[in-house]
Amino acid sequence: MRHIRLLAIVAVVLAALVAVPFVIFRTRPPVLIVTDAPFAALYGSAHLRQQQADAARALFRQVKPVMIADGAGADVVSLAIREAAAQPLCVLFPRTQAAAALYFHEQFPEIPAVLLRGLASVPEIPSPDDSLYVYSTDNMTDLYRAGLFAAILGAIPQKPVQKTEKQVESAVVPPTSVPKTYVLWQNRSVQAAGRELFSQGVQEQDPESVIIFVNNGAEMPDMRGISCLVLTSAGAEYFEKNPRMPLILFSWLNPELAAQELMVLFDDSVWALAVPAVRMAALRQTEGKIPSKPLIFSEKIADNSVFRSLKKSAKKVP
């Protein structure tokens, strides 16, 4: 009987240890994230659920999407937020919902509203105050890390081309080492400082490299000589050509729809940056910059040392 009572006490204690954190998790004020239908379709439902679970674990509280229809007015968005939770910890808005963020802030100034404006200017939003926070994407850190990633991925040995016996016999003098070529297909957000930081990242890993910046397809070099191609939300048509080289993309694209060669995805969506944004808001930081979240596709990288190098570089700052 004594052993049975002891086991019962242990079971009760274990149940309490499990139940108490769960109750705390469920009763803490949630974080709400405004999400519209077009974004959800592009992002992918599975991808969104994964980001939601990751954010909930990191913040140890519920993170709830507020799903709204495309083109919903600011008053409708505000009503949907109030129906989702009466007293949330804070509400996160993507840049496409800047007007709704301002409207909600005016209606409920006691609830912190966070706007993630990315790289775009948002004229609808006035200066931040003690309950309206505006955060942008840290494009400089992103480009530096993209340079590091490109050089790491470019170092992965490519499959050798099968040579004929005649070619082997004629190769009396070994070929000299050819510098690797890295291409950044830039959009309007990439300025001189960003190009310099991208180059810095590449050269830290591969000092003898050749770095090329292009703005359109006509400027692209021979793709067979490229060690890694970085697309800053431009040049998406190259996915259709299925290039046989490592790719890095800045996008909100659903990873399930990406090309097989895509190795790293830089995501600066409201879902990807939710955790650092909430933590900055908790510190009442009215303005700031947040680097994109690099999604590294480990299943496509056979070399564990390469994967570890990418993970380490994902935390570096210029």
Coordinates of C-alpha atoms in Angstrom, one line a residue:
M1 CA 0.0 0.0 0.0
R2 CA 2.8 2.4 0.8
H3 CA 4.3 1.9 -2.7
I4 CA 0.9 2.5 -4.3
R5 CA 0.5 5.7 -2.3
L6 CA 4.0 6.8 -3.3
L7 CA 3.2 6.1 -7.0
A8 CA 0.0 8.0 -6.7
I9 CA 1.8 11.0 -5.3
V10 CA 4.4 10.9 -8.0
A11 CA 1.7 10.7 -10.6
V12 CA -0.1 13.8 -9.2
V13 CA 3.2 15.7 -9.0
L14 CA 4.0 14.8 -12.6
A15 CA 0.5 15.7 -13.8
A16 CA 0.8 19.1 -12.0
L17 CA 4.2 19.7 -13.6
V18 CA 2.6 19.2 -17.0
A19 CA -0.6 21.0 -16.4
V20 CA 0.7 24.1 -14.8
P21 CA 2.8 25.2 -17.8
F22 CA -0.1 24.4 -20.1
V23 CA -2.5 26.5 -18.1
I24 CA 0.0 29.4 -18.0
F25 CA 0.5 29.0 -21.8
R26 CA -3.2 29.1 -22.4
T27 CA -4.1 32.0 -20.1
R28 CA -1.3 34.4 -21.1
P29 CA -2.5 37.2 -23.4
P30 CA -2.0 36.0 -27.0
V31 CA -0.2 37.6 -29.9
L32 CA -2.4 38.3 -32.9
I33 CA -1.0 38.5 -36.4
V34 CA -3.2 40.0 -39.2
T35 CA -3.0 37.8 -42.3
D36 CA -4.8 38.3 -45.5
A37 CA -5.9 35.7 -48.0
P38 CA -3.4 36.5 -50.8
F39 CA -0.5 36.3 -48.4
A40 CA -1.7 32.9 -47.0
A41 CA -2.0 31.5 -50.5
L42 CA 1.5 32.5 -51.4
Y43 CA 3.0 31.5 -48.1
G44 CA 1.4 28.1 -47.9
S45 CA -0.8 26.8 -45.1
A46 CA 1.7 24.3 -43.8
H47 CA 4.5 26.9 -43.8
L48 CA 2.3 29.3 -41.9
R49 CA 1.3 26.7 -39.3
Q50 CA 5.0 25.8 -38.8
Q51 CA 5.9 29.5 -38.2
Q52 CA 2.9 29.8 -35.9
A53 CA 4.1 26.8 -33.8
D54 CA 7.7 28.1 -33.7
A55 CA 6.6 31.6 -32.5
A56 CA 4.3 30.1 -29.9
R57 CA 7.1 28.0 -28.4
A58 CA 9.6 30.9 -28.5
L59 CA 7.2 33.3 -26.8
F60 CA 5.5 30.7 -24.6
R61 CA 2.0 32.0 -25.4
Q62 CA -0.6 31.5 -28.1
V63 CA 0.1 33.2 -31.4
K64 CA -3.1 33.5 -33.4
P65 CA -3.7 34.5 -37.0
V66 CA -6.5 37.0 -37.7
M67 CA -7.5 35.9 -41.2
I68 CA -9.1 38.6 -43.3
A69 CA -10.4 38.8 -46.8
D70 CA -8.5 40.6 -49.6
G71 CA -9.5 44.2 -49.7
A72 CA -11.1 44.3 -46.2
G73 CA -11.5 47.8 -44.8
A74 CA -9.7 49.0 -41.7
D75 CA -12.9 48.9 -39.7
V76 CA -13.5 45.2 -40.7
V77 CA -9.9 44.3 -39.7
S78 CA -10.3 46.1 -36.4
L79 CA -13.5 44.2 -35.7
A80 CA -11.8 40.8 -36.6
I81 CA -9.0 41.6 -34.2
R82 CA -11.4 42.3 -31.3
E83 CA -13.3 39.1 -32.0
A84 CA -10.0 37.1 -31.9
A85 CA -9.0 38.4 -28.4
A86 CA -10.3 41.2 -26.2
Q87 CA -6.9 41.9 -24.6
P88 CA -4.0 40.6 -26.7
L89 CA -0.4 41.2 -25.7
C90 CA 0.0 43.0 -29.1
V91 CA -1.2 42.9 -32.6
L92 CA 1.2 42.6 -35.6
F93 CA 0.4 44.1 -39.0
P94 CA 2.1 43.4 -42.3
R95 CA 3.0 46.4 -44.5
T96 CA -0.1 45.8 -46.7
Q97 CA -2.2 46.6 -43.6
A98 CA -0.6 49.9 -42.7
A99 CA -3.9 51.8 -42.8
A100 CA -5.6 49.2 -40.6
A101 CA -2.7 49.4 -38.1
L102 CA -3.2 53.2 -37.8
Y103 CA -7.0 52.8 -37.5
F104 CA -6.7 50.1 -34.8
H105 CA -4.1 52.2 -32.9
E106 CA -6.5 55.2 -32.9
Q107 CA -9.4 53.0 -31.7
F108 CA -7.5 51.0 -29.1
P109 CA -4.4 53.0 -28.1
E110 CA -4.0 50.8 -24.9
I111 CA -3.1 47.7 -27.1
P112 CA 0.4 47.8 -28.7
A113 CA 0.2 47.8 -32.5
V114 CA 3.3 46.7 -34.4
L115 CA 3.7 47.4 -38.1
L116 CA 6.4 45.4 -40.0
R117 CA 6.9 47.6 -43.1
G118 CA 9.7 45.6 -44.7
L119 CA 11.7 47.8 -47.1
A120 CA 8.8 49.9 -48.3
S121 CA 8.0 53.5 -47.1
V122 CA 4.6 53.7 -45.4
P123 CA 3.3 57.2 -45.7
E124 CA 0.0 56.3 -43.9
I125 CA 1.8 55.8 -40.6
P126 CA 2.8 58.8 -38.5
S127 CA 5.8 58.8 -36.1
P128 CA 5.7 55.9 -33.7
D129 CA 4.6 56.5 -30.2
D130 CA 4.3 54.6 -26.9
S131 CA 1.9 52.0 -28.3
L132 CA 2.5 52.1 -32.1
Y133 CA 5.8 50.5 -33.2
V134 CA 7.2 50.4 -36.7
Y135 CA 9.9 48.0 -37.6
S136 CA 11.7 47.6 -41.0
T137 CA 13.8 44.9 -42.5
D138 CA 17.5 45.1 -41.9
N139 CA 18.5 44.8 -45.5
M140 CA 22.2 45.4 -44.8
T141 CA 22.5 42.4 -42.5
D142 CA 20.5 40.3 -45.0
L143 CA 22.8 41.1 -47.9
Y144 CA 26.0 40.5 -45.8
R145 CA 24.6 37.1 -44.7
A146 CA 23.5 36.3 -48.3
G147 CA 27.1 36.9 -49.4
L148 CA 28.4 34.5 -46.7
F149 CA 25.8 31.9 -47.7
A150 CA 26.6 32.2 -51.4
A151 CA 30.3 31.6 -50.9
I152 CA 29.7 28.6 -48.6
L153 CA 27.3 27.0 -51.1
G154 CA 29.6 27.8 -54.0
A155 CA 32.3 25.8 -52.3
I156 CA 30.2 22.6 -52.5
P157 CA 31.9 20.4 -55.2
Q158 CA 29.9 20.0 -58.3
K159 CA 29.4 16.6 -60.0
P160 CA 32.3 16.1 -62.3
V161 CA 31.6 15.9 -66.0
Q162 CA 32.4 12.4 -67.5
K163 CA 35.4 12.7 -69.8
T164 CA 36.2 10.5 -72.8
E165 CA 39.5 8.6 -73.1
K166 CA 40.8 11.1 -75.7
Q167 CA 40.1 14.0 -73.3
V168 CA 41.9 12.3 -70.5
E169 CA 45.0 11.6 -72.7
S170 CA 45.1 15.2 -73.9
A171 CA 45.0 16.6 -70.4
V172 CA 48.8 16.7 -70.0
V173 CA 48.9 20.1 -68.2
P174 CA 46.5 20.4 -65.3
P175 CA 44.1 23.4 -65.6
T176 CA 44.8 26.4 -63.5
S177 CA 42.4 27.2 -60.7
V178 CA 39.5 29.4 -61.9
P179 CA 38.0 31.9 -59.5
K180 CA 34.4 31.2 -58.6
T181 CA 31.7 33.6 -59.8
Y182 CA 28.8 34.8 -57.6
V183 CA 25.9 36.8 -59.0
L184 CA 23.5 39.1 -57.1
W185 CA 20.4 39.8 -59.1
Q186 CA 19.4 43.1 -57.4
N187 CA 16.2 45.0 -57.1
R188 CA 15.8 48.7 -56.3
S189 CA 16.3 48.2 -52.6
V190 CA 20.0 47.2 -53.2
Q191 CA 22.2 50.3 -53.1
A192 CA 26.0 50.8 -53.1
A193 CA 26.2 50.0 -49.3
G194 CA 24.3 46.8 -49.8
R195 CA 26.5 45.7 -52.7
E196 CA 29.6 46.4 -50.6
L197 CA 28.3 44.3 -47.7
F198 CA 27.3 41.4 -50.0
S199 CA 30.8 41.5 -51.5
Q200 CA 32.3 41.6 -48.0
G201 CA 30.3 38.4 -47.0
V202 CA 31.4 36.6 -50.2
Q203 CA 35.1 37.5 -49.8
E204 CA 35.3 36.5 -46.2
Q205 CA 34.6 33.0 -47.4
D206 CA 36.2 33.2 -50.8
P207 CA 38.8 36.0 -51.2
E208 CA 39.6 35.1 -54.8
S209 CA 36.0 35.2 -56.0
V210 CA 34.4 37.2 -58.9
I211 CA 31.2 39.1 -57.9
I212 CA 28.7 40.3 -60.5
F213 CA 25.7 42.5 -60.0
V214 CA 22.9 42.4 -62.5
N215 CA 19.5 44.1 -62.9
N216 CA 17.9 42.0 -65.6
G217 CA 18.3 38.9 -67.7
A218 CA 20.3 40.6 -70.4
E219 CA 23.1 41.3 -68.0
M220 CA 23.4 37.7 -66.8
P221 CA 26.7 35.9 -67.5
D222 CA 26.9 32.4 -68.8
M223 CA 25.0 30.4 -66.2
R224 CA 27.3 27.5 -66.5
G225 CA 30.1 29.5 -64.8
I226 CA 28.1 30.7 -61.8
S227 CA 28.8 29.1 -58.5
C228 CA 25.8 30.6 -56.7
L229 CA 22.9 32.9 -57.7
V230 CA 21.2 35.3 -55.3
L231 CA 17.8 36.7 -56.2
T232 CA 16.6 39.7 -54.2
S233 CA 12.9 39.2 -55.1
A234 CA 13.8 39.7 -58.8
G235 CA 14.6 37.3 -61.6
A236 CA 12.0 34.7 -60.5
E237 CA 11.7 33.6 -64.1
Y238 CA 15.0 31.8 -63.7
F239 CA 13.3 29.2 -61.6
E240 CA 11.4 28.1 -64.8
K241 CA 14.8 27.4 -66.5
N242 CA 15.7 25.1 -63.6
P243 CA 19.4 26.3 -63.3
R244 CA 21.8 23.7 -62.0
M245 CA 23.4 25.9 -59.4
P246 CA 22.7 26.7 -55.7
L247 CA 20.1 29.4 -55.4
I248 CA 19.3 31.9 -52.6
L249 CA 16.0 33.8 -52.8
F250 CA 14.6 36.8 -50.9
S251 CA 10.8 36.0 -50.9
W252 CA 7.7 34.9 -49.0
L253 CA 7.3 32.0 -51.4
N254 CA 5.9 28.7 -50.1
P255 CA 9.0 26.5 -49.9
E256 CA 7.0 23.6 -51.3
L257 CA 6.8 25.5 -54.6
A258 CA 10.4 26.4 -54.8
A259 CA 13.0 25.0 -57.2
Q260 CA 15.0 22.0 -56.2
E261 CA 18.2 24.1 -56.3
L262 CA 16.9 26.6 -53.8
M263 CA 19.1 26.3 -50.7
V264 CA 18.2 29.3 -48.6
L265 CA 15.1 31.5 -48.4
F266 CA 15.3 34.9 -46.8
D267 CA 11.9 35.6 -45.3
D268 CA 11.0 39.0 -43.8
S269 CA 7.2 38.4 -43.6
V270 CA 5.3 39.3 -40.4
W271 CA 5.2 35.6 -39.5
A272 CA 8.9 35.1 -39.9
L273 CA 9.8 38.2 -37.8
A274 CA 7.0 37.8 -35.2
V275 CA 9.3 36.7 -32.3
P276 CA 11.9 39.5 -32.5
A277 CA 9.1 42.0 -33.2
V278 CA 7.1 41.0 -30.1
R279 CA 10.3 41.1 -27.9
M280 CA 11.2 44.6 -29.2
A281 CA 7.6 45.8 -28.5
A282 CA 7.8 44.4 -25.0
L283 CA 10.8 46.6 -24.4
R284 CA 8.8 49.6 -25.8
Q285 CA 11.2 50.0 -28.7
T286 CA 9.2 52.2 -31.0
E287 CA 11.4 51.9 -34.1
G288 CA 14.0 49.4 -35.2
K289 CA 15.3 47.0 -37.9
I290 CA 15.0 43.2 -37.9
P291 CA 17.0 40.9 -40.2
S292 CA 15.1 38.4 -42.3
K293 CA 14.8 34.9 -41.1
P294 CA 17.0 32.6 -43.3
L295 CA 15.3 29.3 -43.9
I296 CA 18.0 26.8 -44.7
F297 CA 16.9 23.6 -46.5
S298 CA 19.0 21.1 -44.7
E299 CA 17.6 18.1 -46.6
K300 CA 19.2 19.5 -49.8
I301 CA 22.6 19.8 -48.2
A302 CA 24.4 16.5 -47.9
D303 CA 27.5 17.8 -46.2
N304 CA 26.9 18.4 -42.5
S305 CA 29.9 20.8 -42.3
V306 CA 28.3 23.0 -44.9
F307 CA 25.0 23.0 -43.1
R308 CA 26.8 23.9 -39.8
S309 CA 28.6 26.8 -41.5
L310 CA 25.4 28.1 -42.9
K311 CA 23.7 28.0 -39.5
K312 CA 26.7 29.8 -37.9
S313 CA 26.7 32.4 -40.6
A314 CA 23.0 33.0 -40.1
K315 CA 23.8 34.8 -36.8
K316 CA 26.7 36.9 -38.0
V317 CA 26.4 40.7 -38.4
P318 CA 28.5 43.0 -40.6

